[in-house]
Short mmCIF file of C-alpha atoms and ligand atoms in Angstrom, two decimals:
data_model
loop_
_atom_site.label_atom_id
_atom_site.label_comp_id
_atom_site.label_asym_id
_atom_site.label_seq_id
_atom_site.Cartn_x
_atom_site.Cartn_y
_atom_site.Cartn_z
CA MET A 1 21.85 -8.17 -8.41
CA ARG A 2 23.80 -5.30 -9.28
CA PRO A 3 23.05 -2.77 -12.14
CA ALA A 4 24.72 -5.29 -15.71
CA ALA A 5 25.03 -4.75 -19.29
CA GLY A 6 24.86 -6.21 -22.87
CA LYS A 7 23.52 -9.75 -22.62
CA GLU A 8 22.96 -9.80 -18.99
CA ARG A 9 21.42 -6.99 -19.36
CA ALA A 10 19.25 -7.84 -21.95
CA ALA A 11 18.39 -11.04 -19.43
CA HIS A 12 17.56 -8.53 -16.62
CA ASP A 13 14.50 -6.42 -18.91
CA LYS A 14 13.28 -9.55 -19.86
CA ALA A 15 12.60 -11.11 -16.23
CA LEU A 16 11.43 -7.85 -15.16
CA ALA A 17 8.96 -8.18 -18.13
CA ARG A 18 7.83 -11.20 -16.72
CA LEU A 19 7.54 -10.74 -13.13
CA ASP A 20 4.80 -12.51 -11.36
CA PHE A 21 3.21 -9.99 -9.04
CA ASP A 22 1.47 -12.97 -8.13
CA ARG A 23 4.39 -14.78 -6.79
CA SER A 24 6.47 -11.65 -5.59
CA PRO A 25 6.23 -7.46 -5.21
CA PHE A 26 8.43 -5.32 -7.33
CA THR A 27 8.81 -3.59 -3.86
CA ILE A 28 8.99 -3.78 -0.76
CA ALA A 29 8.16 -0.39 1.77
CA TRP A 30 9.80 -1.52 5.52
CA GLU A 31 8.57 1.41 8.08
CA VAL A 32 11.76 0.52 10.34
CA THR A 33 10.61 3.23 12.37
CA ARG A 34 7.67 5.63 13.47
CA ALA A 35 10.04 7.77 15.25
CA CYS A 36 10.51 11.14 13.38
CA ALA A 37 11.27 14.98 14.57
CA TYR A 38 8.43 16.18 12.01
CA SER A 39 5.26 16.06 12.28
CA CYS A 40 4.49 16.48 8.42
CA LYS A 41 0.93 17.50 7.93
CA HIS A 42 0.14 14.47 5.10
CA CYS A 43 1.94 12.24 7.55
CA ARG A 44 0.13 8.68 6.27
CA ALA A 45 2.27 7.23 9.32
CA SER A 46 1.21 9.93 12.20
CA ALA A 47 4.97 9.56 13.34
CA GLN A 48 5.72 10.18 16.98
CA PRO A 49 9.23 11.76 18.05
CA LYS A 50 10.28 8.64 20.17
CA ARG A 51 10.58 5.07 18.96
CA ASP A 52 8.01 2.32 19.94
CA PRO A 53 9.59 -0.39 22.56
CA ASN A 54 7.17 -2.68 20.32
CA GLU A 55 9.46 -1.66 17.10
CA LEU A 56 10.94 -4.82 15.20
CA SER A 57 14.37 -5.24 16.86
CA THR A 58 17.82 -5.77 15.39
CA GLU A 59 17.34 -9.81 15.15
CA GLU A 60 13.95 -9.55 14.17
CA GLY A 61 15.03 -7.30 11.48
CA MET A 62 17.68 -9.14 10.21
CA ALA A 63 15.27 -12.80 10.31
CA LEU A 64 12.43 -10.05 8.16
CA VAL A 65 15.22 -9.63 5.78
CA GLU A 66 15.92 -13.06 5.36
CA ASP A 67 12.27 -13.87 4.70
CA ILE A 68 12.11 -11.23 1.85
CA ALA A 69 14.96 -12.65 0.26
CA GLY A 70 12.79 -15.77 -0.20
CA PHE A 71 10.98 -13.84 -3.20
CA ASP A 72 13.95 -14.82 -5.57
CA THR A 73 13.18 -12.05 -7.58
CA ASN A 74 15.17 -9.05 -5.60
CA PRO A 75 12.72 -6.54 -4.82
CA ILE A 76 13.53 -3.62 -4.18
CA LEU A 77 13.86 -3.06 -0.25
CA VAL A 78 12.39 0.37 0.67
CA PHE A 79 13.94 1.61 4.60
CA THR A 80 10.85 4.08 5.23
CA GLY A 81 9.49 5.61 8.38
CA GLY A 82 9.22 7.71 10.46
CA ASP A 83 12.62 8.63 10.12
CA PRO A 84 15.06 5.36 9.10
CA LEU A 85 18.29 7.30 10.58
CA MET A 86 16.21 7.32 14.23
CA ARG A 87 17.38 3.79 14.64
CA GLN A 88 21.08 3.51 15.22
CA ASP A 89 20.85 -0.13 13.74
CA LEU A 90 19.69 1.51 10.29
CA PHE A 91 23.23 0.52 8.23
CA GLU A 92 24.25 -3.12 9.89
CA LEU A 93 20.47 -3.55 8.39
CA ALA A 94 21.03 -2.01 4.77
CA SER A 95 24.41 -3.46 4.40
CA TYR A 96 22.47 -7.13 5.21
CA ALA A 97 19.64 -6.45 3.15
CA ASP A 98 21.96 -5.39 -0.34
CA SER A 99 24.36 -8.85 0.89
CA LYS A 100 21.28 -10.98 0.47
CA GLY A 101 20.82 -9.17 -2.85
CA LEU A 102 18.39 -7.22 -1.69
CA ARG A 103 17.94 -3.51 -3.62
CA VAL A 104 18.30 -0.95 -1.05
CA SER A 105 16.63 2.70 -1.05
CA LEU A 106 16.51 4.98 1.99
CA THR A 107 13.90 7.42 2.22
CA PRO A 108 15.23 10.18 5.66
CA THR A 109 13.50 13.09 6.81
CA ALA A 110 15.75 16.08 6.26
CA THR A 111 16.62 16.34 9.41
CA ALA A 112 20.56 17.77 11.45
CA LEU A 113 21.47 13.72 11.14
CA VAL A 114 21.62 13.51 7.12
CA THR A 115 25.18 14.33 7.69
CA ARG A 116 28.12 13.76 4.95
CA LYS A 117 28.88 11.16 7.09
CA ASN A 118 25.84 9.21 7.38
CA MET A 119 25.72 9.43 3.89
CA ASP A 120 28.80 8.11 3.06
CA LYS A 121 27.78 5.13 5.96
CA ALA A 122 24.28 5.38 3.76
CA ALA A 123 26.67 4.39 0.35
CA GLU A 124 28.87 1.55 1.80
CA SER A 125 26.28 -0.35 3.27
CA GLY A 126 24.98 -1.12 0.12
CA VAL A 127 21.92 1.79 -0.49
CA ARG A 128 21.76 2.06 -4.33
CA ARG A 129 19.07 5.20 -4.35
CA ILE A 130 17.92 7.68 -1.64
CA ALA A 131 14.98 9.68 -1.45
CA PHE A 132 13.44 13.15 -0.18
CA SER A 133 10.72 14.84 0.34
CA LEU A 134 10.45 18.05 -1.30
CA ASP A 135 6.82 19.34 -1.83
CA SER A 136 7.24 23.02 -2.99
CA ALA A 137 10.52 25.10 -4.44
CA ASP A 138 8.87 28.03 -2.24
CA SER A 139 10.64 27.31 0.66
CA ALA A 140 7.68 29.19 2.45
CA ILE A 141 4.88 26.54 1.29
CA HIS A 142 7.22 23.34 2.10
CA ASP A 143 7.82 24.41 5.57
CA GLU A 144 4.58 24.54 6.31
CA PHE A 145 3.98 21.34 4.66
CA ARG A 146 6.18 19.78 7.07
CA GLY A 147 5.45 21.88 10.04
CA VAL A 148 8.96 22.61 11.05
CA GLU A 149 10.31 26.04 10.06
CA GLY A 150 14.10 25.56 8.06
CA SER A 151 12.96 22.12 6.75
CA PHE A 152 14.22 23.20 3.09
CA GLU A 153 17.14 24.13 3.75
CA ARG A 154 18.12 21.24 5.91
CA THR A 155 16.36 19.33 2.98
CA MET A 156 19.04 21.61 0.64
CA GLU A 157 21.64 20.21 2.88
CA GLY A 158 20.84 16.83 2.92
CA ILE A 159 20.86 16.93 -1.06
CA GLU A 160 24.30 17.86 -1.15
CA ASN A 161 25.51 15.77 1.05
CA ALA A 162 23.78 12.67 -0.39
CA ARG A 163 25.07 14.17 -4.05
CA ALA A 164 28.47 14.28 -2.40
CA ALA A 165 28.38 10.77 -1.60
CA GLY A 166 27.43 9.78 -4.68
CA LEU A 167 24.04 8.78 -3.84
CA PRO A 168 21.71 8.46 -7.18
CA LEU A 169 18.92 10.94 -5.55
CA GLN A 170 15.13 10.54 -5.73
CA ILE A 171 12.49 13.63 -5.04
CA ASN A 172 9.64 12.87 -3.66
CA THR A 173 6.63 15.40 -3.73
CA THR A 174 3.00 14.97 -2.22
CA VAL A 175 0.47 16.52 -4.43
CA THR A 176 -2.38 18.42 -1.86
CA GLY A 177 -5.17 20.69 -2.68
CA ILE A 178 -2.70 23.25 -0.97
CA ASN A 179 0.59 22.51 -3.06
CA SER A 180 -0.65 21.62 -6.33
CA ASP A 181 -0.51 25.24 -8.06
CA HIS A 182 3.16 25.39 -6.91
CA ILE A 183 4.52 22.21 -8.28
CA GLU A 184 5.19 23.37 -11.84
CA PRO A 185 8.14 25.17 -10.56
CA MET A 186 10.14 22.47 -8.86
CA VAL A 187 11.04 20.88 -12.38
CA GLU A 188 14.06 23.45 -13.09
CA LEU A 189 15.21 22.44 -9.44
CA LEU A 190 15.30 18.79 -10.31
CA GLU A 191 17.19 18.82 -13.51
CA LYS A 192 19.74 20.98 -11.35
CA TRP A 193 20.30 18.03 -9.23
CA GLU A 194 20.23 15.49 -11.68
CA VAL A 195 17.55 13.34 -9.88
CA VAL A 196 17.30 9.96 -11.02
CA GLN A 197 13.11 9.68 -10.86
CA TRP A 198 10.52 12.14 -9.79
CA SER A 199 8.15 10.60 -7.20
CA VAL A 200 4.70 12.36 -7.57
CA PHE A 201 2.89 11.03 -4.81
CA PHE A 202 -1.00 11.77 -4.56
CA LEU A 203 -2.72 12.57 -1.52
CA VAL A 204 -4.64 9.57 0.00
CA PRO A 205 -6.14 10.74 3.13
CA THR A 206 -5.04 8.79 5.77
CA GLY A 207 -3.21 9.41 8.61
CA ARG A 208 -2.84 12.92 9.24
CA GLY A 209 -2.97 13.15 5.51
CA ALA A 210 -6.88 12.75 6.37
CA GLN A 211 -7.26 16.66 7.46
CA LEU A 212 -5.96 17.70 3.97
CA PRO A 213 -7.75 18.35 0.67
CA MET A 214 -7.22 16.26 -1.82
CA ILE A 215 -7.34 18.15 -5.50
CA ASP A 216 -10.74 16.56 -7.51
CA ALA A 217 -10.52 14.26 -10.55
CA ALA A 218 -10.84 16.87 -13.06
CA GLN A 219 -6.98 18.26 -11.70
CA HIS A 220 -5.97 14.64 -11.31
CA GLU A 221 -6.88 14.10 -15.15
CA ARG A 222 -4.79 17.60 -15.53
CA MET A 223 -1.91 17.14 -13.68
CA LEU A 224 -1.29 13.41 -14.96
CA ASN A 225 -1.38 14.87 -18.09
CA TRP A 226 1.30 17.51 -17.71
CA LEU A 227 3.45 14.81 -16.30
CA TYR A 228 3.08 12.58 -19.36
CA ASP A 229 3.82 15.82 -21.30
CA LEU A 230 6.99 16.41 -19.48
CA SER A 231 8.01 12.74 -19.01
CA GLY A 232 9.03 13.41 -22.67
CA LYS A 233 11.40 15.81 -22.59
CA ALA A 234 12.61 15.92 -18.91
CA SER A 235 16.15 14.35 -17.93
CA PHE A 236 15.22 12.35 -15.06
CA ASP A 237 11.72 9.48 -15.06
CA LEU A 238 8.42 10.47 -13.65
CA LYS A 239 6.27 8.07 -11.52
CA ALA A 240 3.01 8.95 -10.33
CA THR A 241 2.44 7.34 -7.08
CA VAL A 242 -1.28 6.37 -6.09
CA ALA A 243 -2.20 7.36 -9.06
CA PRO A 244 -2.56 4.38 -11.15
CA HIS A 245 -4.72 5.95 -13.82
CA PHE A 246 -1.57 7.74 -15.19
CA ARG A 247 -1.06 4.58 -16.83
CA ARG A 248 -4.68 4.85 -18.54
CA ILE A 249 -3.53 8.33 -19.46
CA ALA A 250 -0.01 7.30 -20.56
CA ILE A 251 -1.74 4.98 -23.10
CA GLN A 252 -4.53 6.82 -24.68
CA ARG A 253 -1.82 9.99 -25.00
CA SER A 254 0.91 7.71 -26.79
CA ARG A 255 -2.20 6.41 -28.92
CA GLU A 256 -3.62 9.84 -29.99
CA LYS A 257 0.34 9.85 -31.31
CA GLY A 258 -0.16 6.95 -33.12
CA GLU A 259 2.20 5.17 -30.80
CA LYS A 260 1.87 1.04 -30.06
CA THR A 261 1.43 0.77 -26.27
CA PHE A 262 3.83 -2.66 -25.36
CA VAL A 263 4.43 -5.03 -22.94
CA GLY A 264 8.15 -5.37 -21.54
CA ALA A 265 10.99 -2.88 -22.60
CA GLY A 266 11.33 -1.87 -18.47
CA TYR A 267 14.12 0.71 -17.46
CA GLN A 268 17.12 0.21 -15.67
CA TYR A 269 18.88 2.80 -14.03
CA ALA A 270 22.79 2.82 -13.15
CA ASP A 271 21.81 2.13 -9.44
CA GLY A 272 19.64 -1.06 -10.55
CA LEU A 273 16.50 -0.17 -8.31
CA ASP A 274 15.25 0.27 -11.96
CA ARG A 275 11.20 0.29 -13.48
CA PRO A 276 8.78 -2.51 -13.44
CA THR A 277 7.02 -2.91 -16.77
CA ARG A 278 3.77 -3.48 -15.13
CA GLY A 279 1.05 -1.81 -13.28
CA VAL A 280 2.00 -1.80 -9.51
CA ASN A 281 -1.04 -1.02 -6.81
CA ASP A 282 -1.73 -2.08 -3.11
CA GLY A 283 -0.74 -5.32 -2.51
CA ARG A 284 -0.41 -6.35 -6.61
CA GLY A 285 3.91 -5.80 -7.19
CA PHE A 286 3.83 -3.26 -3.54
CA MET A 287 3.86 -4.75 -0.11
CA PHE A 288 4.59 -2.60 3.08
CA ILE A 289 5.53 -3.88 6.58
CA SER A 290 5.47 -1.64 9.87
CA HIS A 291 7.07 -1.24 12.00
CA VAL A 292 5.58 -3.40 14.27
CA GLY A 293 5.81 -5.88 11.59
CA GLU A 294 1.74 -5.49 10.66
CA VAL A 295 1.99 -6.61 6.54
CA CYS A 296 -0.32 -4.90 4.39
CA PRO A 297 -1.29 -4.29 0.78
CA SER A 298 0.32 -0.52 1.15
CA GLY A 299 1.67 2.09 3.98
CA PHE A 300 -1.83 4.00 2.69
CA LEU A 301 -4.34 0.75 3.14
CA PRO A 302 -3.32 0.23 6.44
CA LEU A 303 -5.39 -3.20 6.44
CA ALA A 304 -3.00 -5.91 8.09
CA ALA A 305 -2.88 -9.49 6.51
CA GLY A 306 -0.91 -10.78 9.34
CA ASN A 307 2.22 -9.97 11.28
CA ALA A 308 5.81 -10.65 9.94
CA ARG A 309 6.97 -11.72 13.73
CA GLU A 310 4.09 -14.75 13.25
CA GLU A 311 4.71 -15.83 9.73
CA SER A 312 6.83 -15.37 6.44
CA VAL A 313 6.03 -11.93 4.86
CA VAL A 314 6.54 -14.37 1.17
CA ASP A 315 3.10 -16.83 2.39
CA ILE A 316 1.08 -13.41 3.35
CA TYR A 317 1.97 -11.71 0.02
CA ARG A 318 1.27 -14.66 -2.03
CA ASP A 319 -1.61 -16.48 -0.02
CA SER A 320 -3.41 -13.97 2.08
CA GLU A 321 -6.88 -13.57 1.15
CA LEU A 322 -6.30 -10.12 1.30
CA PHE A 323 -3.82 -9.92 -1.23
CA CYS A 324 -4.96 -12.35 -3.27
CA ARG A 325 -8.46 -10.06 -3.60
CA LEU A 326 -6.45 -7.09 -4.35
CA ARG A 327 -4.69 -8.92 -7.37
CA ASP A 328 -8.39 -10.11 -8.54
CA ASP A 329 -9.60 -7.48 -11.26
CA THR A 330 -12.73 -9.18 -11.61
CA LEU A 331 -13.82 -7.98 -7.62
CA LEU A 332 -13.35 -4.55 -8.65
CA GLU A 333 -16.80 -2.55 -8.37
CA GLY A 334 -18.04 0.64 -9.72
CA LYS A 335 -16.55 2.33 -12.21
CA CYS A 336 -13.03 0.54 -12.03
CA GLY A 337 -15.14 -2.61 -11.67
CA GLN A 338 -16.24 -1.73 -15.57
CA CYS A 339 -13.38 -0.23 -17.20
CA GLU A 340 -11.24 -1.64 -19.86
CA TYR A 341 -8.09 -0.39 -17.81
CA ARG A 342 -8.87 -2.21 -14.79
CA GLU A 343 -6.31 -4.67 -15.22
CA VAL A 344 -2.91 -2.10 -15.85
CA CYS A 345 -4.75 0.36 -13.97
CA GLY A 346 -7.47 -0.84 -11.43
CA GLY A 347 -7.16 2.75 -9.75
CA SER A 348 -5.55 3.62 -6.26
CA ARG A 349 -7.04 0.50 -3.46
CA ALA A 350 -5.66 3.09 -0.86
CA ARG A 351 -7.80 6.11 -2.06
CA ALA A 352 -10.55 3.82 -2.62
CA TYR A 353 -10.73 2.45 1.14
CA ALA A 354 -9.71 6.17 2.68
CA VAL A 355 -12.70 7.65 1.01
CA THR A 356 -15.42 4.94 0.94
CA GLY A 357 -14.18 2.55 3.45
CA ASN A 358 -14.43 -0.50 0.62
CA TYR A 359 -11.04 -0.89 -0.72
CA LEU A 360 -12.89 -2.48 -3.72
CA ALA A 361 -14.77 0.95 -4.69
CA SER A 362 -13.96 3.12 -7.33
CA ASP A 363 -10.95 5.50 -7.50
CA PRO A 364 -13.11 8.85 -6.22
CA ALA A 365 -9.22 10.37 -8.14
CA CYS A 366 -10.22 9.26 -11.73
CA GLN A 367 -12.96 10.90 -14.12
CA TYR A 368 -12.64 8.89 -16.65
CA GLN A 369 -15.98 7.11 -17.92
CA PRO A 370 -15.50 3.17 -18.74
CA GLN A 371 -16.86 2.33 -22.66
CA GLY A 372 -18.42 -0.90 -21.69
CA GLN A 373 -17.53 -4.28 -21.90
CA VAL A 374 -14.27 -3.99 -23.86
CA ALA A 375 -11.84 -6.38 -23.61
CA PRO A 376 -9.02 -5.45 -21.13
CA ASP A 377 -6.24 -4.11 -22.26
CA ARG A 378 -2.67 -5.98 -20.71
CA SER A 379 -0.72 -3.37 -22.39
CA VAL A 380 1.33 -0.97 -20.46
CA ALA A 381 3.36 2.87 -21.40
S1 SF4 B 1 -11.75 4.21 -14.11
FE1 SF4 B 1 -10.60 3.12 -12.12
S2 SF4 B 1 -9.43 1.24 -13.65
FE2 SF4 B 1 -10.45 2.47 -15.07
S3 SF4 B 1 -9.23 4.02 -15.46
FE3 SF4 B 1 -10.00 5.38 -13.69
S4 SF4 B 1 -9.35 3.88 -11.49
FE4 SF4 B 1 -8.18 3.26 -13.52
#
């Protein structure tokens, strides 16, 4: 589906608002490889230097794309890793996905592979958005995080190459106890690069990230409120990733201002990737497929509900016990289970699992105290 205009656009917005997460995810991330030249401290995948011989082959990848196209809603397909550029068949797979109507996005590692030529190839193969990771505007902090000296400079080069190729740009930032004081100065850079979206990830202590400190619930609250304020004035869109309580904060803040919260009216971008109108959470609007075909609710919740080599990912998403349980907010436990925001938020199931071993437990990154048995609020901000 290409970006639409006029009537077509209005119909597209309506379709987004009606998207049924029990039937189709909004976004699918496929870890095409775990190979990566970097060894970032917070890597959920614990990426390795070499490709796994058991990775899905080109033919299996094509079959997977075909299967995914069986969701008749044109989900976003993010080619992620490891470093997806470590696969020689990447652009072939991207082009095939684009031809099947999937909205393709790419998250390369900032290495010497992010050349102008590869960025041109990405654009030609139908990649609609490219996302680079940047964890600080301070090169030393970013390099320390990535475990590679010169990574910051490489990221700058990659961004320039992607922009020259005309690829809309997204920046992904992971907030941890190490870099949380260095996030705000990044805004100036993002404005300069005319990024489409800033996706701010809040650490889930899994993979290599289990060794890193999370910020506490009060710090999450402060940072999410700062992001809410920024969203009113930034030239780019903001997404709080693995922090679904951003929706609770946005609703609270907009109510304080006397604004009405509402269902529908999603965002639409020129690259057609858009933004969901409902709260996406692990297994609810989101699905992750690992390099060996395991189908998980997200990359941060490493529980497999099946394998793409053996069954349809459409069936796994719609019918597996794990995915169905994650979409049933009446099963939530602790604070999240009592919370009047559980339908629009529900807390990060990945963080609950990483911290407590129970994917239905409360999200420890949220300090909200539920107000009692209030009727679920179906509105979104
Ligand atoms: S208590 Fe749970 S459901 Fe409620 S806002 Fe916090 S994280 Fe979300």
